[in-house]
Coordinates of C-alpha atoms and ligand atoms in Angstrom, one line a residue:
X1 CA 0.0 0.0 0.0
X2 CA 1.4 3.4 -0.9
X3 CA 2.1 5.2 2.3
X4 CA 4.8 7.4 0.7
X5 CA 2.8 10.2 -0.7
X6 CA 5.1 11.3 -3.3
X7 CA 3.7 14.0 -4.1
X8 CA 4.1 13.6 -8.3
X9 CA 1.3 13.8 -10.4
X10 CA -0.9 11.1 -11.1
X11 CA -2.8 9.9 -14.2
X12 CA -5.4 8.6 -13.5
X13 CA -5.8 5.8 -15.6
X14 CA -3.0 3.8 -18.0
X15 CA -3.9 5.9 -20.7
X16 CA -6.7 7.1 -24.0
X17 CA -10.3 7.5 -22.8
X18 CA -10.5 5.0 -20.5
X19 CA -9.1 8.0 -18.1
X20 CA -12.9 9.2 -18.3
X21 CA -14.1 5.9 -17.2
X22 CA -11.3 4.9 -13.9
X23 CA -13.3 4.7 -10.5
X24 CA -15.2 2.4 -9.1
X25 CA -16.4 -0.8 -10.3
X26 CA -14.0 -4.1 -10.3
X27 CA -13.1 -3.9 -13.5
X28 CA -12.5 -0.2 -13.6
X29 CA -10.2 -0.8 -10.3
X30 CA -8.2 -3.1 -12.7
X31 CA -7.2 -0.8 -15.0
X32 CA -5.9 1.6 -13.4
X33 CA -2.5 2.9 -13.2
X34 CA -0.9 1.3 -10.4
X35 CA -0.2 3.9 -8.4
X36 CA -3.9 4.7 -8.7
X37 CA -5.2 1.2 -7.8
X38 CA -3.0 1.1 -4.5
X39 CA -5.1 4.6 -3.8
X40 CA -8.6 3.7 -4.8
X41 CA -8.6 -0.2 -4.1
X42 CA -9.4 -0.1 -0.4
X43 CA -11.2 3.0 -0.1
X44 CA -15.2 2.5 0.2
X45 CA -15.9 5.7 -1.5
X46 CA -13.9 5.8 -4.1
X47 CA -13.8 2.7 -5.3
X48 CA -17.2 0.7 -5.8
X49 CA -16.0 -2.6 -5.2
X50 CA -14.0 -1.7 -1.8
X51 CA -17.5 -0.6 -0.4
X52 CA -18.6 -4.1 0.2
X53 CA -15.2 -5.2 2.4
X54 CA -13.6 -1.9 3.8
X55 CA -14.8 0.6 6.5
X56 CA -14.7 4.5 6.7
X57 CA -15.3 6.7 9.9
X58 CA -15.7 10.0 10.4
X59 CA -14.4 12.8 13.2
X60 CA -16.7 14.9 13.8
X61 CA -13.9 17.5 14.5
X62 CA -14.7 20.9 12.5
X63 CA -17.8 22.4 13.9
X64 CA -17.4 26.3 12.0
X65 CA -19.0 26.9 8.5
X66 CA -18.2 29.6 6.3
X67 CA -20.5 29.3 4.0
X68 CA -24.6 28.8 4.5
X69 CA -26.4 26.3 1.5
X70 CA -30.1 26.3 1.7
X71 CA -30.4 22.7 2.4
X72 CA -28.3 23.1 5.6
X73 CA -29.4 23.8 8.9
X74 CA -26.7 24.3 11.0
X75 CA -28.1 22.0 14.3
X76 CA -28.0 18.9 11.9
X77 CA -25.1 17.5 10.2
X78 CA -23.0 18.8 6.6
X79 CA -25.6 18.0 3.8
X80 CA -22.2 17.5 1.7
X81 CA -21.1 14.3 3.5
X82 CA -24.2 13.4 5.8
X83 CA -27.9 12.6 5.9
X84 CA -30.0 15.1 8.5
X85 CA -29.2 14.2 11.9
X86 CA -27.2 15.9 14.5
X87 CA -23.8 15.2 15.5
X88 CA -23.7 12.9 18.2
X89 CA -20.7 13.6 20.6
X90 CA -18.2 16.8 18.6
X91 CA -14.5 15.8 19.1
X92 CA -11.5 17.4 20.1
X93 CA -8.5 16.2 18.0
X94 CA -6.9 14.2 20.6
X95 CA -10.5 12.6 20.9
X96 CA -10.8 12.1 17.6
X97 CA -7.3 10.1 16.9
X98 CA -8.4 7.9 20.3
X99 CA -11.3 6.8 19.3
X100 CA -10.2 6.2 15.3
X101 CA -7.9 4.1 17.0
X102 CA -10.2 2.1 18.9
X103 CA -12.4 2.0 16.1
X104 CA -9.7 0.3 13.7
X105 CA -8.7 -2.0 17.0
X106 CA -12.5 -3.3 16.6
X107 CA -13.2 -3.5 12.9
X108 CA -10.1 -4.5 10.8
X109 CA -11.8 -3.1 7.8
X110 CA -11.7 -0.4 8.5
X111 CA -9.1 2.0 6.1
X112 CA -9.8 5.1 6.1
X113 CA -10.4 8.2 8.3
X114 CA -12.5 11.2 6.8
X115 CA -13.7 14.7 8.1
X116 CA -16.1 15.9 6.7
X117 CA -18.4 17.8 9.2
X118 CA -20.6 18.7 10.9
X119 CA -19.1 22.1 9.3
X120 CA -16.5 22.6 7.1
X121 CA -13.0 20.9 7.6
X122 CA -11.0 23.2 6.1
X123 CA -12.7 26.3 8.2
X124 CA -11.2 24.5 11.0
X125 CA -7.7 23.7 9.7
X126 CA -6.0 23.6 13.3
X127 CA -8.7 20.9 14.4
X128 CA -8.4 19.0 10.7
X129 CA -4.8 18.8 10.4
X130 CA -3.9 18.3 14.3
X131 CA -6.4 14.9 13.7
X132 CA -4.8 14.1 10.5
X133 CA -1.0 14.7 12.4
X134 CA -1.8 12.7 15.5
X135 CA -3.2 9.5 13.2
X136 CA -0.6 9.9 10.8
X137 CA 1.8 9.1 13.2
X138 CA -0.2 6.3 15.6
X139 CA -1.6 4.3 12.4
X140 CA -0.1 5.2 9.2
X141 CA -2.0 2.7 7.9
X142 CA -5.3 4.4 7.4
X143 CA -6.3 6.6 4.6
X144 CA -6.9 10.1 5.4
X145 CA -9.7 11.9 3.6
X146 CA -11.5 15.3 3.7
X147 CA -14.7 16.7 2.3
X148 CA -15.1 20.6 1.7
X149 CA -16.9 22.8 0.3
X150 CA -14.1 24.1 -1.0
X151 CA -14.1 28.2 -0.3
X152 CA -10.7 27.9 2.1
X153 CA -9.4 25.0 -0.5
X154 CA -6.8 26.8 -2.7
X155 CA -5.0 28.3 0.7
X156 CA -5.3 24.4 2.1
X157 CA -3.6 22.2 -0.7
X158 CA 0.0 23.0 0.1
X159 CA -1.2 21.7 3.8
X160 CA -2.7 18.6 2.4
X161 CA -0.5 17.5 0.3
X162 CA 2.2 18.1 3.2
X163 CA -0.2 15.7 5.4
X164 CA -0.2 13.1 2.6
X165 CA -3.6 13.3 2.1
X166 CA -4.4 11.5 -1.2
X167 CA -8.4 11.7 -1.8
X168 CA -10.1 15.1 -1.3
X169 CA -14.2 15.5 -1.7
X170 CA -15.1 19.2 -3.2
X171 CA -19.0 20.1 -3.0
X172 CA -19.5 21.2 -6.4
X173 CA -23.5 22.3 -6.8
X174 CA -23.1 24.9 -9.8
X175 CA -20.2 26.5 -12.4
X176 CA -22.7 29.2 -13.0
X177 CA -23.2 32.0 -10.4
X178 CA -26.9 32.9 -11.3
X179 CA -27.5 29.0 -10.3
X180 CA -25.3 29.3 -7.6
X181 CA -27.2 32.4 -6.0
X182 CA -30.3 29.9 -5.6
X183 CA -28.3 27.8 -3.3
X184 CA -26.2 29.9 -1.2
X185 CA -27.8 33.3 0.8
X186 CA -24.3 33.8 1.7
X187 CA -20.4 33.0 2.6
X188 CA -17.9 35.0 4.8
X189 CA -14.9 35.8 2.7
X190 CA -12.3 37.8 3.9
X191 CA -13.9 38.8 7.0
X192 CA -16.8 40.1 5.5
X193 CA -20.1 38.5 4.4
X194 CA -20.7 38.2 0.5
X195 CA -23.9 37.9 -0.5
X196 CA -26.0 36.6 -4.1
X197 CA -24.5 36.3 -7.1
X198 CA -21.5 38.0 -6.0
X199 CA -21.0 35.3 -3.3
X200 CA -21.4 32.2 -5.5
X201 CA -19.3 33.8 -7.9
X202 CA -16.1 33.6 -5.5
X203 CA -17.1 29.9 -4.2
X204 CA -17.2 28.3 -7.9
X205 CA -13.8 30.2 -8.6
X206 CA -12.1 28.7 -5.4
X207 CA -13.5 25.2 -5.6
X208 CA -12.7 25.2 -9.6
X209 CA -8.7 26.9 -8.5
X210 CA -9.0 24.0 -5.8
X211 CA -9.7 21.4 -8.1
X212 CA -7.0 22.5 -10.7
X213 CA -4.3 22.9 -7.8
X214 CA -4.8 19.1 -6.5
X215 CA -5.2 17.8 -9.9
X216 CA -1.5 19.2 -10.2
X217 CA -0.7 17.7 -7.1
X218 CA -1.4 14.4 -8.1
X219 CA -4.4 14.1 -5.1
X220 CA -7.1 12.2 -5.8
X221 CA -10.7 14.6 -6.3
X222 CA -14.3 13.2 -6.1
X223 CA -16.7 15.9 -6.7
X224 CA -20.2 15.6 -5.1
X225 CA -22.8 17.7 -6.1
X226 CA -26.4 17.9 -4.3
X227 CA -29.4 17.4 -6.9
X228 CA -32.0 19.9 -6.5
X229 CA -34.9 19.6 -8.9
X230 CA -35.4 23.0 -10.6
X231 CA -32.6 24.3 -9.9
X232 CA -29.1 22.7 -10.6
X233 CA -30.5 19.2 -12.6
X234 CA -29.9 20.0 -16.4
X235 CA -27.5 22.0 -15.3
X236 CA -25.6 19.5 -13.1
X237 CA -24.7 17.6 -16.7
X238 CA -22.0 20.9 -17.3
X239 CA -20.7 20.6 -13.7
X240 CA -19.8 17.1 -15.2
X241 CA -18.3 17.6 -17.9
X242 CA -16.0 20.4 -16.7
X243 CA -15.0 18.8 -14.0
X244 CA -13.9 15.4 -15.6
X245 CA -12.2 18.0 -18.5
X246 CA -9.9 19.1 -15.3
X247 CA -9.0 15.7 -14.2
X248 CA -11.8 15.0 -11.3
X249 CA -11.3 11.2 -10.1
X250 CA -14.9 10.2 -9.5
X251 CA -18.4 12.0 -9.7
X252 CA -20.9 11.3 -7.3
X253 CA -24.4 12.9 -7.7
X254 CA -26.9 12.8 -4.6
X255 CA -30.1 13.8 -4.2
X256 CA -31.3 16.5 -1.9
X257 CA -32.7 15.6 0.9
X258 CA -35.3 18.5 1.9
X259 CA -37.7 18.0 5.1
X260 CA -39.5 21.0 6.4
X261 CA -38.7 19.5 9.9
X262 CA -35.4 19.5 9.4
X263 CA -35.4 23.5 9.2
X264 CA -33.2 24.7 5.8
X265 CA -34.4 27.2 4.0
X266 CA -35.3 24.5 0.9
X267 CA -37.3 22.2 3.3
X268 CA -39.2 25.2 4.6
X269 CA -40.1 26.5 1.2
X270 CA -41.1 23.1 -0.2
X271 CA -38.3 22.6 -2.3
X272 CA -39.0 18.8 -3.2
X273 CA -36.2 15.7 -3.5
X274 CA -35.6 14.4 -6.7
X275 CA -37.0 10.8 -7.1
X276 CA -35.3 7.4 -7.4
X277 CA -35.6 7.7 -11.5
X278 CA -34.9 11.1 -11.7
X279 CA -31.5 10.9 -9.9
X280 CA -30.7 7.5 -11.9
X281 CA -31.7 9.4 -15.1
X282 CA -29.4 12.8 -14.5
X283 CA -26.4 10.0 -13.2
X284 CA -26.7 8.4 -16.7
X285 CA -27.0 11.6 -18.6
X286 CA -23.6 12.3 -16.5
X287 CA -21.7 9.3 -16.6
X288 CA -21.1 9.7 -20.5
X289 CA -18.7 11.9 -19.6
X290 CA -17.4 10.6 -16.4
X291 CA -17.5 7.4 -13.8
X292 CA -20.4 8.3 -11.4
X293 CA -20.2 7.2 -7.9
X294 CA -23.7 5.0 -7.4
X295 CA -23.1 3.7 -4.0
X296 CA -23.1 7.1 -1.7
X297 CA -24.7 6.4 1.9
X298 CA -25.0 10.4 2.4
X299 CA -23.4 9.0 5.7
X300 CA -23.5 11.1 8.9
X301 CA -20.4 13.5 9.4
X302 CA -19.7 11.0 12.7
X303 CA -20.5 7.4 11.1
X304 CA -18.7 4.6 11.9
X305 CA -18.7 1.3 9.9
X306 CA -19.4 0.0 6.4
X307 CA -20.9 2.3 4.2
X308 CA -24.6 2.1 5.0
X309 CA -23.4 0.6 8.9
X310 CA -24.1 3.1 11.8
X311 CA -22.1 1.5 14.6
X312 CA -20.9 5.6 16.2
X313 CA -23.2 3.9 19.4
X314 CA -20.4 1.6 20.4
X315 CA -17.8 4.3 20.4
X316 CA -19.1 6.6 22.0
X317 CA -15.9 8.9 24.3
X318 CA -17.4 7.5 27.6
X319 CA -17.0 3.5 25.6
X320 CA -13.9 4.9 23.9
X321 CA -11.9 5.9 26.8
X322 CA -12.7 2.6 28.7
X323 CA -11.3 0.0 26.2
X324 CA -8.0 -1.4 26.7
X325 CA -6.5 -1.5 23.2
X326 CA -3.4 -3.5 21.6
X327 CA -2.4 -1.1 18.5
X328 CA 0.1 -3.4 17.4
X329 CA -1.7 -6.6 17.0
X330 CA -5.0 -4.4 16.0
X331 CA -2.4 -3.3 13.4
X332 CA -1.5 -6.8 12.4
X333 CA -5.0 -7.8 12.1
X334 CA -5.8 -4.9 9.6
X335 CA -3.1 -5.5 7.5
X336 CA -3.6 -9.4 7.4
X337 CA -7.4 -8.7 6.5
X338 CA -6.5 -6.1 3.5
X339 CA -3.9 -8.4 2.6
X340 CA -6.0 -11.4 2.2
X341 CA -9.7 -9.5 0.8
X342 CA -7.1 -7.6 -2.1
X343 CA -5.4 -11.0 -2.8
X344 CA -9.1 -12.8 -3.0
X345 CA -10.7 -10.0 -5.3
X346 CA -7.3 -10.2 -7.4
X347 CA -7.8 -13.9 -8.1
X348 CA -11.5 -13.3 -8.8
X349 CA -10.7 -11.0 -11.4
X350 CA -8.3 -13.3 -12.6
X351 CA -10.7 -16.2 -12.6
X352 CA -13.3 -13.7 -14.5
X353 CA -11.0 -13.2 -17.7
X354 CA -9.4 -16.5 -17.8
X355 CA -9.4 -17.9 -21.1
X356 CA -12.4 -19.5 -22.5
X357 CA -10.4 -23.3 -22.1
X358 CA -10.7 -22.5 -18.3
X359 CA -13.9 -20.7 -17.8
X360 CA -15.2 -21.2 -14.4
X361 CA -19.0 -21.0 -13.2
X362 CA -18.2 -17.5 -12.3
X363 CA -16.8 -16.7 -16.0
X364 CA -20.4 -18.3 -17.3
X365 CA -22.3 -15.9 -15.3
X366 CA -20.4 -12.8 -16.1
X367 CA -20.3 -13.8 -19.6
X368 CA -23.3 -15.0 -21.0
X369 CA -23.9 -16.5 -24.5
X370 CA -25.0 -14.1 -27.2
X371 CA -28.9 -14.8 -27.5
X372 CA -28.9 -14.6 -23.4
X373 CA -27.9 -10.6 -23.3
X374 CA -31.0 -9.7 -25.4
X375 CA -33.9 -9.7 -22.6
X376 CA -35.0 -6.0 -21.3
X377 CA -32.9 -4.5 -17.8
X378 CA -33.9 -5.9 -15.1
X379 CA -34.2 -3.8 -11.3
X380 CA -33.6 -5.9 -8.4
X381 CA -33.1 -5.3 -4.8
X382 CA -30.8 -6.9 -2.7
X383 CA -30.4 -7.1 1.3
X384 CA -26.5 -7.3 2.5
X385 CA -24.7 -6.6 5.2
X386 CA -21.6 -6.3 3.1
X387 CA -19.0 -8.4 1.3
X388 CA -20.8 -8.8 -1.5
X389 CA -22.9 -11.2 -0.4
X390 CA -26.5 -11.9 -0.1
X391 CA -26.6 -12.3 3.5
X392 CA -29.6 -10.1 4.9
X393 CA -33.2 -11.0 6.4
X394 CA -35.3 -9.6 4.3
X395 CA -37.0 -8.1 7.7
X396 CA -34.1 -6.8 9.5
X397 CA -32.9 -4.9 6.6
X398 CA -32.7 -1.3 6.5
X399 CA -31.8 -0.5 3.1
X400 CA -31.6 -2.3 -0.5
X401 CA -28.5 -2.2 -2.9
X402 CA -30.4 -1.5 -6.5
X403 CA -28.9 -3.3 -9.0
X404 CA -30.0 -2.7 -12.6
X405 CA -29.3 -6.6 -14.2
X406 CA -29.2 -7.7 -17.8
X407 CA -27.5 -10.7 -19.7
X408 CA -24.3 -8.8 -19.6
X409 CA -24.0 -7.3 -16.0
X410 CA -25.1 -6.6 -12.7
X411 CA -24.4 -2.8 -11.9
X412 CA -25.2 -1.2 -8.8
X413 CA -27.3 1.9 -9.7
X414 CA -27.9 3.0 -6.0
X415 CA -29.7 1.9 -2.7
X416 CA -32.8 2.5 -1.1
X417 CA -33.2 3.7 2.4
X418 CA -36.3 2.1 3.7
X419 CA -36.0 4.4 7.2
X420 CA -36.6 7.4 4.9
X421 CA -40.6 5.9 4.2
X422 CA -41.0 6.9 7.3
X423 CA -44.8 6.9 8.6
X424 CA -47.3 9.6 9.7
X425 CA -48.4 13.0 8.2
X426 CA -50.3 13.1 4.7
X427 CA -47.5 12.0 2.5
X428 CA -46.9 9.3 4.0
X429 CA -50.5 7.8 4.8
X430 CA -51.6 7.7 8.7
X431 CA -51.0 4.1 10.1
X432 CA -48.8 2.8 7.4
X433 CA -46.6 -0.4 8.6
X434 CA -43.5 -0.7 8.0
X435 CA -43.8 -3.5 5.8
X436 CA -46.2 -1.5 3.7
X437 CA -43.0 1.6 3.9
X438 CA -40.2 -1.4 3.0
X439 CA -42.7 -2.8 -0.1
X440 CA -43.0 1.3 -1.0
X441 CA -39.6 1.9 -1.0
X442 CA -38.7 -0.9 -3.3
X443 CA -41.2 0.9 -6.0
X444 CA -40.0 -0.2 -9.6
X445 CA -37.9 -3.4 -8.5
X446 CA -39.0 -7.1 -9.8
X447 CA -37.1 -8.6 -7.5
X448 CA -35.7 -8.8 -4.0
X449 CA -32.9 -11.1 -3.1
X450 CA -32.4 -11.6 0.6
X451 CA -30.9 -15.2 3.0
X452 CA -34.4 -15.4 4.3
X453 CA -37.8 -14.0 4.5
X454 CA -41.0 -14.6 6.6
X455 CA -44.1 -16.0 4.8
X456 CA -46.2 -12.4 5.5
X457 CA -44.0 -10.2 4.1
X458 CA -43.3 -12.9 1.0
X459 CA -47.2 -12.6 -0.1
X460 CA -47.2 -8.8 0.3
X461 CA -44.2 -8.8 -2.0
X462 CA -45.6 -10.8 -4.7
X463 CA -48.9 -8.8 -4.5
X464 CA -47.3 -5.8 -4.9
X465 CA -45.6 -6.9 -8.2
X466 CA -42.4 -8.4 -6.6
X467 CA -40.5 -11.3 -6.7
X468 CA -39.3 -12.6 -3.3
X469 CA -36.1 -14.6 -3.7
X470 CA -34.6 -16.3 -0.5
X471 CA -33.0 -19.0 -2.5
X472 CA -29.5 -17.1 -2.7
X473 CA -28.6 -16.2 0.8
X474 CA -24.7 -16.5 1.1
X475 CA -24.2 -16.1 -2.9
X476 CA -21.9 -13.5 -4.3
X477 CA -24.7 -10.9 -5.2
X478 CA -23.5 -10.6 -8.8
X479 CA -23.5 -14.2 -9.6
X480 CA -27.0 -14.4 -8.1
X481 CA -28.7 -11.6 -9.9
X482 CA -27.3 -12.7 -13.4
X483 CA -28.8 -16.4 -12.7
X484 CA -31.8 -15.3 -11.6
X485 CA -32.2 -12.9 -14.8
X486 CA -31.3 -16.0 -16.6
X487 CA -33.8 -17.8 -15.2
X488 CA -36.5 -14.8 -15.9
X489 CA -35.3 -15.1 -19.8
X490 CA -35.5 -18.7 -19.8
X491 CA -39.5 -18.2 -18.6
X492 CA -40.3 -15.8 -21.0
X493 CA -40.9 -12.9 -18.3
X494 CA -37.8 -10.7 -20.2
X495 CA -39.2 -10.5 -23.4
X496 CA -41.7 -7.5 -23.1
X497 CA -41.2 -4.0 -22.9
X498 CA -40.4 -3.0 -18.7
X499 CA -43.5 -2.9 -16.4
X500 CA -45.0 0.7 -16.3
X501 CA -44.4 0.1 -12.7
X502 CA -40.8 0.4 -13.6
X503 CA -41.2 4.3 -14.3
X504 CA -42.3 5.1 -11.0
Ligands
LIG1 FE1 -15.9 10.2 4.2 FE2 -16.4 11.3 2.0 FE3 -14.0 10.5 2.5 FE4 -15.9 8.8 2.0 S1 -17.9 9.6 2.8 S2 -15.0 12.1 3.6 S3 -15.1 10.2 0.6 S4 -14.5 8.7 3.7 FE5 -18.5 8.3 1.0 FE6 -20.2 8.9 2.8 FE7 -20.9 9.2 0.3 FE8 -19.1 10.8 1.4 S5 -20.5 7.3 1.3 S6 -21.2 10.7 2.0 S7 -19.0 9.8 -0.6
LIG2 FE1 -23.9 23.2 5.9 FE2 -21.8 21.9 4.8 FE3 -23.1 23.8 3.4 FE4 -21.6 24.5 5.5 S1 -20.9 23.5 3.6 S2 -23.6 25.3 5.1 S3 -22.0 22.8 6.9 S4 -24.0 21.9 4.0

């Protein structure tokens, strides 16, 4: 694993066009440049397939903002990097290196440390850097990562790249200030406050100078960028395609999340969320210019865990400060772990392009005969609890991965949150269960793919248009949802146009 930070300038991908297309799925993580693989291959956000074995936590370190978006409300955490919740416990630095320490004692997979709220890391540089110095030094082996929305970023990078920090997140929203003055009332710039147009105006130059000055650096730069519907969605498709022009690693669009209890400015005045189509359709419309980040938790600027975990309740300070930790064999057990899930993805890849003479089942599935690939797309939802394996109850689940499966792949497209269905008020429908909330949330799937389900929830599925499938618990969730489309083509169910249900 490259600890070295050397500082040089990366490309990011062994060469042509496929520079445009280096990120996140396995295949993808192949090709890269070597020195970009050793970056990407372990790091949940940046590189799809990492997601299902490797862990992330975040300090919640940098409580200051100097900037205000409308779908931010200060008491809850950074919309750039987290769902609405507030911070649980804010950290001091030393805090914040304890208890990332005791965190990678107790899950070995975890790899890397990010800040990214509740405010904005790099408005608090002493508390950012002073956590990224003390964990440098006590477990060089994690990842450092930061998330900004990028108004201090050009006076940071020298700092960064000093801290060998190799993957940096930059809230891009807009390139065009008229757009920009919809979505932030206002920053504080040089000790004044800058409102409007002229306001946006300076964040889009500093986060675009930002971008540039850590391309040149050779840092790795994924570029979120909140969806508003009406406001930034066609023109979200430019923000793409400038960004990838200057050398952006990874794009990751994500839908607003607007509540009026949650108290932003957007919630309040109705602004709505983009639905489950909409953000798939603007994430296609994007990704013909650039690798689009689909599996985004919009994690909490404390969270703790796999992507889509939330285990911050078993470290909290009080828990933190009474555990009696071994770093060196918690060390040992992390690096065995990385050692031996890299190797095992390495010879699954290998397996996967072996010539036809040695074709394993796995090679079948991933590579289908001809008159196989020509059924429609199929969406299906899967329960996990990670390593890519189907291994939820269908009833303890509390969100989906959505894969979108033909004869030729199974691509993650996204995941569903069934917690955001929540119950109560008009929307939602007075007394709904949360079976009824789960079947709701899965709106437009065929099929569900969990290790077991109960025999209620199983008739409701079926009712509701979708197939229950419990027959591939502890199956590689690829592997599964190609056979399973298979066996939907070899019963005729593929040949028509998708199910208006689809469009939802
Ligand atoms: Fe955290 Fe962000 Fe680093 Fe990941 S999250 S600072 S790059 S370690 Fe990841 Fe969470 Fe999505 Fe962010 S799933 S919200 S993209
Ligand atoms: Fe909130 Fe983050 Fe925007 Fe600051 S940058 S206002 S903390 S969402």
């Amino acid at each position: 694993m490259d600890l070295s930070g050397s500082g040089k300038p990366v490309t990011p991908t062994a060469g042509g066009c496929a520079a445009s297309r280096c990120g996140s799925t396995a295949d993808q993580v192949a090709s890269l440049a070597d020195e970009v693989r050793l970056k990407v291959q372990d790091h949940p956000c940046y590189s799809e397939e990492a997601h299902h074995y490797f862990a992330r936590m975040h300090a919640a370190v940098a409580p200051a903002c100097n900037i205000q978006c409308n779908y931010c409300n200060r008491k809850y955490d950074c919309s750039n990097e987290s769902r609405p919740g507030v911070v649980s416990e804010l950290l001091t630095p030393a805090q914040a290196v304890k208890k990332t320490l005791a965190v990678a004692a107790a899950i070995p997979q975890m790899s890397v440390l990010g800040i990214a709220g509740p405010g904005d890391p790099l408005a608090n540089p002493e508390r950012t850097f002073a956590t990224f110095r003390g964990l440098a030094e006590k477990a060089p082996d994690i990842k450092l990562c930061v998330s900004t929305n990028g108004l201090a970023l050009p006076e940071c990078v020298d700092e960064l790249s000093k801290h060998n920090i190799e993957h940096v997140t930059i809230t891009i929203n807009c390139v065009d200030p008229d757009v920009g003055a919809k979505i932030y009332p206002w920053i504080f710039w040089q000790n004044r406050r800058v409102r409007g147009r002229e306001a946006a105006a300076i964040l889009i130059e500093q986060q675009q100078k930002g971008l540039e000055m850590l391309v040149a650096r050779g840092i790795l730069v994924k570029v979120n960028s909140v969806l508003i519907p009406g406001v930034n969605d066609e023109h979200l498709k430019e923000v793409s395609r400038i960004v990838k022009a200057k050398g952006a690693f990874l794009h990751n669009v994500m839908p607003l999340i607007s509540e009026a209890e949650h108290g932003t400015f957007f919630g309040l005045m109705g602004q709505r969320s983009p639905s489950a189509e909409e953000l798939k359709t603007l994430q296609e419309a994007c990704e013909g210019d650039m690798n689009m980040m689909r599996h985004c938790r919009q994690c909490r600027a404390d969270a703790v865990g796999l992507l889509g975990e939330d285990r911050g309740s078993e470290f909290t300070m009080d828990k933190v400060e009474a555990m009696e930790i071994d770093h060196e064999a918690a060390l040992a057990r992390r690096l065995a772990l990385r050692a031996k899930v890299l190797s095992e993805l390495e010879a699954k890849r290998t397996r996967r392009h072996a010539p036809a003479g040695v074709m394993t089942q796995v090679v079948t599935l991933h590579r289908p005969a001809k008159a196989v690939a020509e059924g429609r797309p199929v969406l299906m939802a899967v329960a996990s609890k990670g390593n890519n394996v189907i291994n939820e109850h269908f009833g303890h689940a509390k969100e989906f991965l959505i894969y979108e499966v033909t004869g030729a792949s199974a691509k993650l497209i996204g995941h569903r949150k069934t917690e955001l269905y929540c119950g109560g008020g008009e929307s939602c429908g007075e007394g709904e269960s949360v079976l009824e909330r789960t079947i709701r949330a899965l709106q437009g799937c065929e099929v569900v793919l969990c290790s077991k389900i109960g025999i209620e929830p199983w008739h409701k599925l079926e009712a509701a248009g979708i197939k229950p499938d419990g027959e591939h618990g502890m199956e590689v969730i690829e592997d599964a949802a190609l056979e399973v489309w298979r066996d939907m083509l070899t019963a005729g169910k593929l040949a028509q146009s998708a199910p208006e249900k689809r469009r939802a």
